[in-house]
Amino acid sequence: MNKYFDEFFDDSLGHKCVRVRCQSCGFVRAKNATRQGEHLTRCKEFLSTTEGAELLTSGSLAPNQQQDQDPAISNGATSNPEFPCNRRSPKRSRNGMTPNGPGLRPFLPQTPKLVQAPALAQHLLGQAEDLMISATHHSFLSHAGCGSLTENALNQWLAQIGYISRSLVSFTGALIGKIRIPETANLECDSTFRCLDLLCSAVNNTKRELEFLEATKRIYGLNVNFDEPNPPTKGFIDLFHSASCPSATLLEGMVVLWAIEVVSSVLLLSKATSKPRNTHITALHEAFIENWKSEKFRRFVDACRSMVDELDMAQTTGNGRAEMLACERVFEQSIWLWGQMFPDVIGMGELDGLDDRQNNRNNGANNAADGDSSADQAVEGDNEDVAHASVDSPGTELGSVVAAN
């Protein structure tokens, strides 16, 4: 190969290396036998000579396989498929076993799953699950469903319901007074305007419920005396004042409204085995219980729940801890007080007005009312949208009025 090139030492321009010059074309390059052979296969002057033609014919100057490759492989732009890249053997652990060996598995990092926090309404139901069970499994409800409730017990309960229904007027009005409707292009998409629509329906329901109570007492001849509000009822009235005071948020008031609605909608009433023979039992089954089970009432309960979640998303500030604690407090108080409102009954529905349990319960309700007035006030303010026209006036249901209180 060297006889076709002239060898010389080049120290110009700082090269200082042995270089060769092609005798046929004068091409100069660094000394490299492989590259010199490649040059001869492309040198037209050399191949035109007799000796060059003989070498090419005999195969001594067979073109290098790399000449047929993509130029990008030669300049490094593309990897050579003949040479594996990043194909290392598996690492061995200190005991000499590969990760895929017996008894060992490769470590596969897993992306942590994001757990979405439940909506406020769902959270409150979970927090007060025991209170809900206690409030909806009272013996008063069992006797009411079976038809064994005495007229005296029913009348005492209706008297307390009347106080709560009337207290709803000022409570709902105070919540409406908290609403400040902003300037917006679409009012129906604003949470405060939607809350106003729902509260107006609640006020309209209150009027109808009061008319319903009076009409039912007159039709069925119920002699409901105007007894003084008992301690649980007073506790409810105090809770209404606390949840609607200037320092309380609109969300806190809506939680109280929804709390009584939802506990009314899940009352567990035993089914009567025979047709009622007493007028007060007939009134209970034909009027009051039917209202608790009405579709309009359940729609109103769902609307209140949706509004609680909507206000929580729209008006909660910071991390929302202060608002959540206030909502938990008033929700649990509402459920507990509702369970304390039922008169104690024994036997086949006889009123146990002198029982020590009633006295203890009244004392507990008084303590709850006192604790509520001294409790920390809340800071200012399904996921389903509140229905507008469809639930504008849920109708005359006792449950919705009681619940709205």
Coordinates of C-alpha atoms in Angstrom, one line a residue:
M1 CA 0.0 0.0 0.0
N2 CA 2.9 2.4 0.8
K3 CA 4.3 2.2 -2.7
Y4 CA 1.4 4.2 -4.1
F5 CA 1.9 7.0 -1.5
D6 CA 4.9 9.3 -0.7
E7 CA 5.5 9.5 3.1
F8 CA 6.7 12.7 4.7
F9 CA 6.8 14.4 8.1
D10 CA 4.5 17.5 8.3
D11 CA 5.3 20.0 11.1
S12 CA 3.6 23.0 9.5
L13 CA 0.7 24.7 11.3
G14 CA 1.5 22.7 14.4
H15 CA 0.4 19.4 12.9
K16 CA 3.7 17.5 13.6
C17 CA 2.6 14.2 12.3
V18 CA 3.5 11.7 9.5
R19 CA 1.4 12.3 6.4
V20 CA 1.2 10.6 3.0
R21 CA 0.6 12.0 -0.6
C22 CA -1.1 10.0 -3.3
Q23 CA 1.3 9.5 -6.2
S24 CA -1.5 9.5 -8.7
C25 CA -3.7 12.5 -7.7
G26 CA -1.6 14.3 -5.0
F27 CA -4.2 13.9 -2.3
V28 CA -2.6 14.4 1.2
R29 CA -3.8 13.0 4.4
A30 CA -2.5 11.6 7.7
K31 CA -0.9 8.2 7.5
N32 CA -3.5 5.5 7.9
A33 CA -3.5 2.2 6.0
T34 CA -7.2 1.7 6.1
R35 CA -8.0 5.3 4.9
Q36 CA -5.3 5.1 2.2
G37 CA -6.9 1.9 0.8
E38 CA -10.3 3.6 0.8
H39 CA -8.7 6.5 -1.1
L40 CA -7.3 4.3 -3.8
T41 CA -10.8 2.7 -4.5
R42 CA -12.1 6.3 -5.2
C43 CA -9.0 7.7 -7.0
K44 CA -9.9 8.0 -10.7
E45 CA -6.3 8.7 -11.7
F46 CA -5.0 5.5 -10.0
L47 CA -7.9 3.3 -11.3
S48 CA -7.2 4.5 -14.8
T49 CA -3.7 3.0 -14.7
T50 CA -3.0 -0.6 -15.7
E51 CA -1.9 -1.6 -12.2
G52 CA -4.9 0.0 -10.6
A53 CA -7.3 -1.8 -13.0
E54 CA -5.7 -5.1 -12.3
L55 CA -6.0 -4.6 -8.6
L56 CA -9.6 -3.7 -8.9
T57 CA -10.4 -6.7 -11.1
S58 CA -8.6 -9.1 -8.8
G59 CA -10.6 -7.8 -5.8
S60 CA -7.6 -6.5 -3.9
L61 CA -9.2 -3.1 -3.9
A62 CA -12.8 -4.3 -3.1
P63 CA -14.8 -1.2 -1.9
N64 CA -15.2 -1.1 1.9
Q65 CA -18.7 -1.9 3.1
Q66 CA -18.8 1.5 4.8
Q67 CA -18.9 3.2 1.4
D68 CA -22.5 1.9 0.9
Q69 CA -23.6 3.2 4.3
D70 CA -25.5 6.4 5.0
P71 CA -23.1 9.3 5.2
A72 CA -24.9 10.3 8.4
I73 CA -23.4 7.2 10.0
S74 CA -19.9 8.2 9.2
N75 CA -20.2 11.7 10.6
G76 CA -21.9 10.6 13.7
A77 CA -25.4 12.0 13.1
T78 CA -26.9 8.6 13.1
S79 CA -26.0 5.5 15.1
N80 CA -24.6 2.5 13.3
P81 CA -27.2 -0.3 13.4
E82 CA -24.3 -2.8 13.5
F83 CA -23.2 -1.6 16.9
P84 CA -25.6 -2.0 19.8
C85 CA -26.2 1.2 21.8
N86 CA -27.0 1.3 25.5
R87 CA -27.3 -2.5 25.6
R88 CA -25.7 -3.2 28.9
S89 CA -25.9 -6.5 30.7
P90 CA -28.1 -6.4 33.8
K91 CA -26.5 -5.1 36.9
R92 CA -25.8 -7.7 39.6
S93 CA -26.5 -7.2 43.2
R94 CA -24.0 -7.8 45.9
N95 CA -25.0 -11.4 46.2
G96 CA -24.2 -12.0 42.5
M97 CA -27.8 -12.4 41.5
T98 CA -29.4 -10.3 38.8
P99 CA -32.5 -8.3 39.7
N100 CA -34.7 -10.7 37.7
G101 CA -33.2 -13.7 39.3
P102 CA -35.1 -16.0 41.6
G103 CA -36.6 -14.3 44.7
L104 CA -35.8 -10.8 43.5
R105 CA -38.0 -8.4 41.5
P106 CA -36.9 -5.2 39.8
F107 CA -37.9 -2.0 41.5
L108 CA -40.6 -0.2 39.6
P109 CA -41.4 3.2 41.0
Q110 CA -45.2 3.9 41.1
T111 CA -46.7 7.3 40.6
P112 CA -48.7 8.2 43.7
K113 CA -52.5 8.4 43.1
L114 CA -54.1 11.7 44.0
V115 CA -57.0 11.1 46.4
Q116 CA -59.6 13.7 45.9
A117 CA -61.1 15.1 49.2
P118 CA -64.8 14.4 49.5
A119 CA -67.3 17.3 49.1
L120 CA -68.2 19.2 52.3
A121 CA -71.7 17.7 52.5
Q122 CA -70.3 14.2 52.2
H123 CA -67.7 15.0 54.8
L124 CA -70.3 16.3 57.3
L125 CA -72.4 13.2 56.9
G126 CA -69.4 11.0 57.6
Q127 CA -68.4 13.0 60.6
A128 CA -71.9 12.8 62.2
E129 CA -72.8 9.3 61.2
D130 CA -73.5 8.1 64.8
L131 CA -75.6 11.2 65.5
M132 CA -77.7 10.6 62.3
I133 CA -78.4 7.0 63.4
S134 CA -79.5 8.1 66.8
A135 CA -81.7 10.9 65.5
T136 CA -83.5 8.7 63.0
H137 CA -84.1 5.7 65.2
H138 CA -86.0 7.3 68.0
S139 CA -88.8 5.3 69.6
F140 CA -91.2 8.2 68.8
L141 CA -90.7 7.5 65.1
S142 CA -91.3 3.8 65.6
H143 CA -94.6 4.3 67.3
A144 CA -95.6 6.9 64.8
G145 CA -95.1 4.5 61.9
C146 CA -96.8 1.6 63.7
G147 CA -99.8 3.7 64.6
S148 CA -99.3 3.3 68.4
L149 CA -98.4 6.9 69.2
T150 CA -100.7 8.7 71.6
E151 CA -102.5 11.9 70.7
N152 CA -100.8 13.7 73.6
A153 CA -97.3 12.8 72.3
L154 CA -98.2 13.8 68.7
N155 CA -99.7 17.2 69.9
Q156 CA -96.6 18.0 72.0
W157 CA -94.3 17.3 69.1
L158 CA -96.5 19.4 66.7
A159 CA -96.3 22.3 69.2
Q160 CA -92.5 22.3 69.1
I161 CA -92.5 22.0 65.3
G162 CA -94.7 25.1 65.2
Y163 CA -92.1 27.1 67.1
I164 CA -89.3 25.9 64.7
S165 CA -91.4 26.7 61.6
R166 CA -92.0 30.3 62.8
S167 CA -88.3 30.7 63.7
L168 CA -87.4 29.8 60.1
V169 CA -88.8 33.1 58.9
S170 CA -86.3 35.3 60.7
F171 CA -83.5 32.7 60.1
T172 CA -84.0 32.6 56.4
G173 CA -84.4 36.4 56.2
A174 CA -81.1 36.9 58.0
L175 CA -79.4 34.6 55.5
I176 CA -80.9 36.5 52.6
G177 CA -79.5 39.7 54.2
K178 CA -76.0 38.3 54.0
I179 CA -76.1 37.9 50.2
R180 CA -74.3 40.5 48.1
I181 CA -75.0 39.9 44.4
P182 CA -72.0 41.0 42.2
E183 CA -72.1 42.6 38.8
T184 CA -71.9 39.7 36.4
A185 CA -72.9 38.9 32.8
N186 CA -74.8 35.8 33.8
L187 CA -76.5 35.9 37.2
E188 CA -77.7 32.3 37.0
C189 CA -74.1 31.1 37.1
D190 CA -73.3 33.1 40.3
S191 CA -73.4 31.1 43.5
T192 CA -74.8 33.9 45.6
F193 CA -77.7 34.5 43.2
R194 CA -78.5 30.8 43.1
C195 CA -78.4 30.7 46.9
L196 CA -80.9 33.7 46.9
D197 CA -83.2 31.7 44.6
L198 CA -83.1 28.7 47.0
L199 CA -83.7 30.8 50.1
C200 CA -86.6 32.6 48.5
S201 CA -88.1 29.2 47.9
A202 CA -87.5 28.3 51.5
V203 CA -89.4 31.4 52.7
N204 CA -92.3 30.6 50.4
N205 CA -92.4 27.1 51.8
T206 CA -92.5 28.4 55.3
K207 CA -95.7 30.3 54.6
R208 CA -97.3 27.2 53.0
E209 CA -96.1 25.0 55.8
L210 CA -97.7 27.2 58.5
E211 CA -100.9 27.1 56.5
F212 CA -100.6 23.3 56.1
L213 CA -100.1 22.8 59.9
E214 CA -103.2 24.9 60.7
A215 CA -105.3 23.2 58.1
T216 CA -104.3 19.7 59.2
K217 CA -105.1 20.5 62.8
R218 CA -108.5 21.8 61.8
I219 CA -109.4 19.0 59.5
Y220 CA -108.4 16.2 61.8
G221 CA -109.5 17.9 65.0
L222 CA -106.1 17.9 66.6
N223 CA -106.0 19.9 69.9
V224 CA -102.4 21.3 69.9
N225 CA -101.8 23.4 72.9
F226 CA -99.4 26.4 72.8
D227 CA -96.9 24.9 75.2
E228 CA -93.7 26.7 76.0
P229 CA -90.8 25.7 73.8
N230 CA -88.8 22.9 75.4
P231 CA -85.0 23.1 75.9
P232 CA -84.2 21.3 72.6
T233 CA -86.4 23.7 70.7
K234 CA -84.8 26.7 72.5
G235 CA -81.5 25.2 71.5
F236 CA -82.6 25.2 67.9
I237 CA -83.7 28.9 68.1
D238 CA -80.4 29.9 69.6
L239 CA -78.5 27.9 66.9
F240 CA -80.5 29.8 64.2
H241 CA -79.4 33.1 65.8
S242 CA -75.8 32.0 66.0
A243 CA -75.7 30.7 62.4
S244 CA -77.2 33.9 61.0
C245 CA -75.4 36.5 63.1
P246 CA -73.1 39.0 61.3
S247 CA -70.0 37.1 62.2
A248 CA -71.2 33.8 60.8
T249 CA -70.9 33.0 57.1
L250 CA -73.6 32.3 54.6
L251 CA -72.1 28.8 54.2
E252 CA -72.5 28.2 57.9
G253 CA -76.2 29.1 57.8
M254 CA -76.8 27.0 54.7
V255 CA -75.3 24.0 56.5
V256 CA -77.8 24.4 59.4
L257 CA -80.6 24.7 56.8
W258 CA -79.5 21.5 55.0
A259 CA -78.8 19.6 58.2
I260 CA -82.4 19.7 59.4
E261 CA -83.6 19.0 55.8
V262 CA -81.5 15.9 55.4
V263 CA -82.3 14.4 58.9
S264 CA -86.0 14.9 58.1
S265 CA -85.6 13.1 54.8
V266 CA -84.1 9.9 56.3
L267 CA -86.5 9.4 59.2
L268 CA -87.0 5.7 59.7
L269 CA -90.7 5.1 60.3
S270 CA -92.0 1.6 60.9
K271 CA -94.8 0.5 58.6
A272 CA -98.3 0.2 60.1
T273 CA -99.8 -3.3 60.0
S274 CA -103.4 -2.1 60.0
K275 CA -105.5 0.9 59.1
P276 CA -105.4 3.6 61.7
R277 CA -108.5 3.9 63.9
N278 CA -107.7 7.1 65.6
T279 CA -108.0 10.5 63.9
H280 CA -104.5 11.7 65.1
I281 CA -102.9 8.6 63.7
T282 CA -104.8 9.1 60.4
A283 CA -103.6 12.7 60.3
L284 CA -100.0 11.5 60.9
H285 CA -100.1 8.9 58.1
E286 CA -102.2 10.7 55.5
A287 CA -100.7 14.2 55.9
F288 CA -97.4 14.4 57.8
I289 CA -95.7 11.1 56.8
E290 CA -96.7 11.6 53.1
N291 CA -95.0 15.0 53.2
W292 CA -91.8 13.5 54.5
K293 CA -91.8 11.0 51.6
S294 CA -92.8 13.4 48.8
E295 CA -90.6 13.8 45.8
K296 CA -90.7 17.6 46.0
F297 CA -89.3 17.5 49.5
R298 CA -86.4 15.2 48.4
R299 CA -85.6 17.5 45.5
F300 CA -85.4 20.4 47.9
V301 CA -83.1 18.5 50.2
D302 CA -80.8 17.7 47.2
A303 CA -80.9 21.4 46.2
C304 CA -79.8 22.4 49.7
R305 CA -77.0 19.9 49.7
S306 CA -75.8 21.1 46.3
M307 CA -75.8 24.7 47.5
V308 CA -73.7 23.8 50.5
D309 CA -71.0 22.2 48.2
E310 CA -71.2 25.1 45.8
L311 CA -70.8 27.8 48.4
D312 CA -67.9 25.8 49.9
M313 CA -66.1 25.8 46.6
A314 CA -66.9 29.5 45.8
Q315 CA -66.5 31.3 49.2
T316 CA -64.0 29.3 51.2
T317 CA -60.8 31.3 51.9
G318 CA -57.3 30.1 52.7
N319 CA -57.0 26.4 53.4
G320 CA -60.7 26.3 54.5
R321 CA -60.0 24.9 57.9
A322 CA -61.8 27.6 59.9
E323 CA -64.9 27.3 57.7
M324 CA -64.9 23.5 57.9
L325 CA -64.6 23.4 61.7
A326 CA -67.5 25.9 62.0
C327 CA -69.6 23.8 59.6
E328 CA -68.8 20.6 61.5
R329 CA -69.9 22.3 64.8
V330 CA -73.3 23.6 63.6
F331 CA -74.1 20.4 61.6
E332 CA -73.5 18.1 64.6
Q333 CA -75.5 20.4 66.9
S334 CA -78.4 20.5 64.4
I335 CA -78.5 16.7 64.2
W336 CA -78.2 16.2 67.9
L337 CA -80.9 18.8 68.8
W338 CA -83.3 17.2 66.2
G339 CA -83.0 13.9 67.9
Q340 CA -83.8 15.5 71.3
M341 CA -87.0 17.2 70.1
F342 CA -89.1 14.0 70.1
P343 CA -91.1 13.3 73.3
D344 CA -90.1 10.2 75.2
V345 CA -92.7 7.4 74.8
I346 CA -93.0 4.1 76.6
G347 CA -95.2 1.1 76.2
M348 CA -97.6 1.7 73.4
G349 CA -96.8 5.3 72.9
E350 CA -97.6 6.7 76.4
L351 CA -95.8 10.0 77.0
D352 CA -93.2 9.7 79.7
G353 CA -93.1 13.4 80.6
L354 CA -91.9 12.8 84.2
D355 CA -89.2 10.4 83.3
D356 CA -85.7 11.3 84.6
R357 CA -84.4 10.7 81.0
Q358 CA -86.4 13.6 79.8
N359 CA -85.0 15.9 82.5
N360 CA -81.5 14.9 81.7
R361 CA -82.1 15.4 78.0
N362 CA -83.5 18.9 78.7
N363 CA -80.5 19.8 80.8
G364 CA -78.2 18.6 78.0
A365 CA -80.0 20.7 75.5
N366 CA -79.7 23.8 77.7
N367 CA -76.0 23.2 78.0
A368 CA -75.7 22.8 74.2
A369 CA -77.5 26.1 73.7
D370 CA -75.2 27.9 76.2
G371 CA -72.2 26.3 74.5
D372 CA -73.3 27.4 71.1
S373 CA -73.6 31.1 72.1
S374 CA -70.0 31.0 73.5
A375 CA -68.5 28.9 70.7
D376 CA -66.0 30.4 68.3
Q377 CA -67.8 32.2 65.5
A378 CA -67.1 31.1 61.9
V379 CA -65.0 33.4 59.7
E380 CA -66.6 35.1 56.7
G381 CA -67.2 33.3 53.9
D382 CA -72.3 16.8 44.5
N383 CA -71.3 18.1 43.3
E384 CA -74.6 19.0 41.7
D385 CA -75.9 22.3 40.5
V386 CA -78.9 23.8 42.4
A387 CA -82.1 23.4 40.3
H388 CA -83.8 26.7 39.6
A389 CA -87.2 26.6 38.0
S390 CA -87.7 22.9 38.8
V391 CA -87.2 23.5 42.5
D392 CA -88.4 27.1 42.8
S393 CA -91.1 26.1 45.2
P394 CA -90.8 22.6 46.5
G395 CA -94.4 22.6 47.8
T396 CA -96.0 22.3 51.1
E397 CA -94.0 19.7 52.9
L398 CA -93.7 19.7 56.7
G399 CA -90.3 18.1 56.3
S400 CA -88.8 20.9 54.2
V401 CA -90.0 23.6 56.6
V402 CA -88.7 21.7 59.6
A403 CA -85.5 20.9 57.8
A404 CA -85.1 24.5 56.6
N405 CA -85.2 25.7 60.2

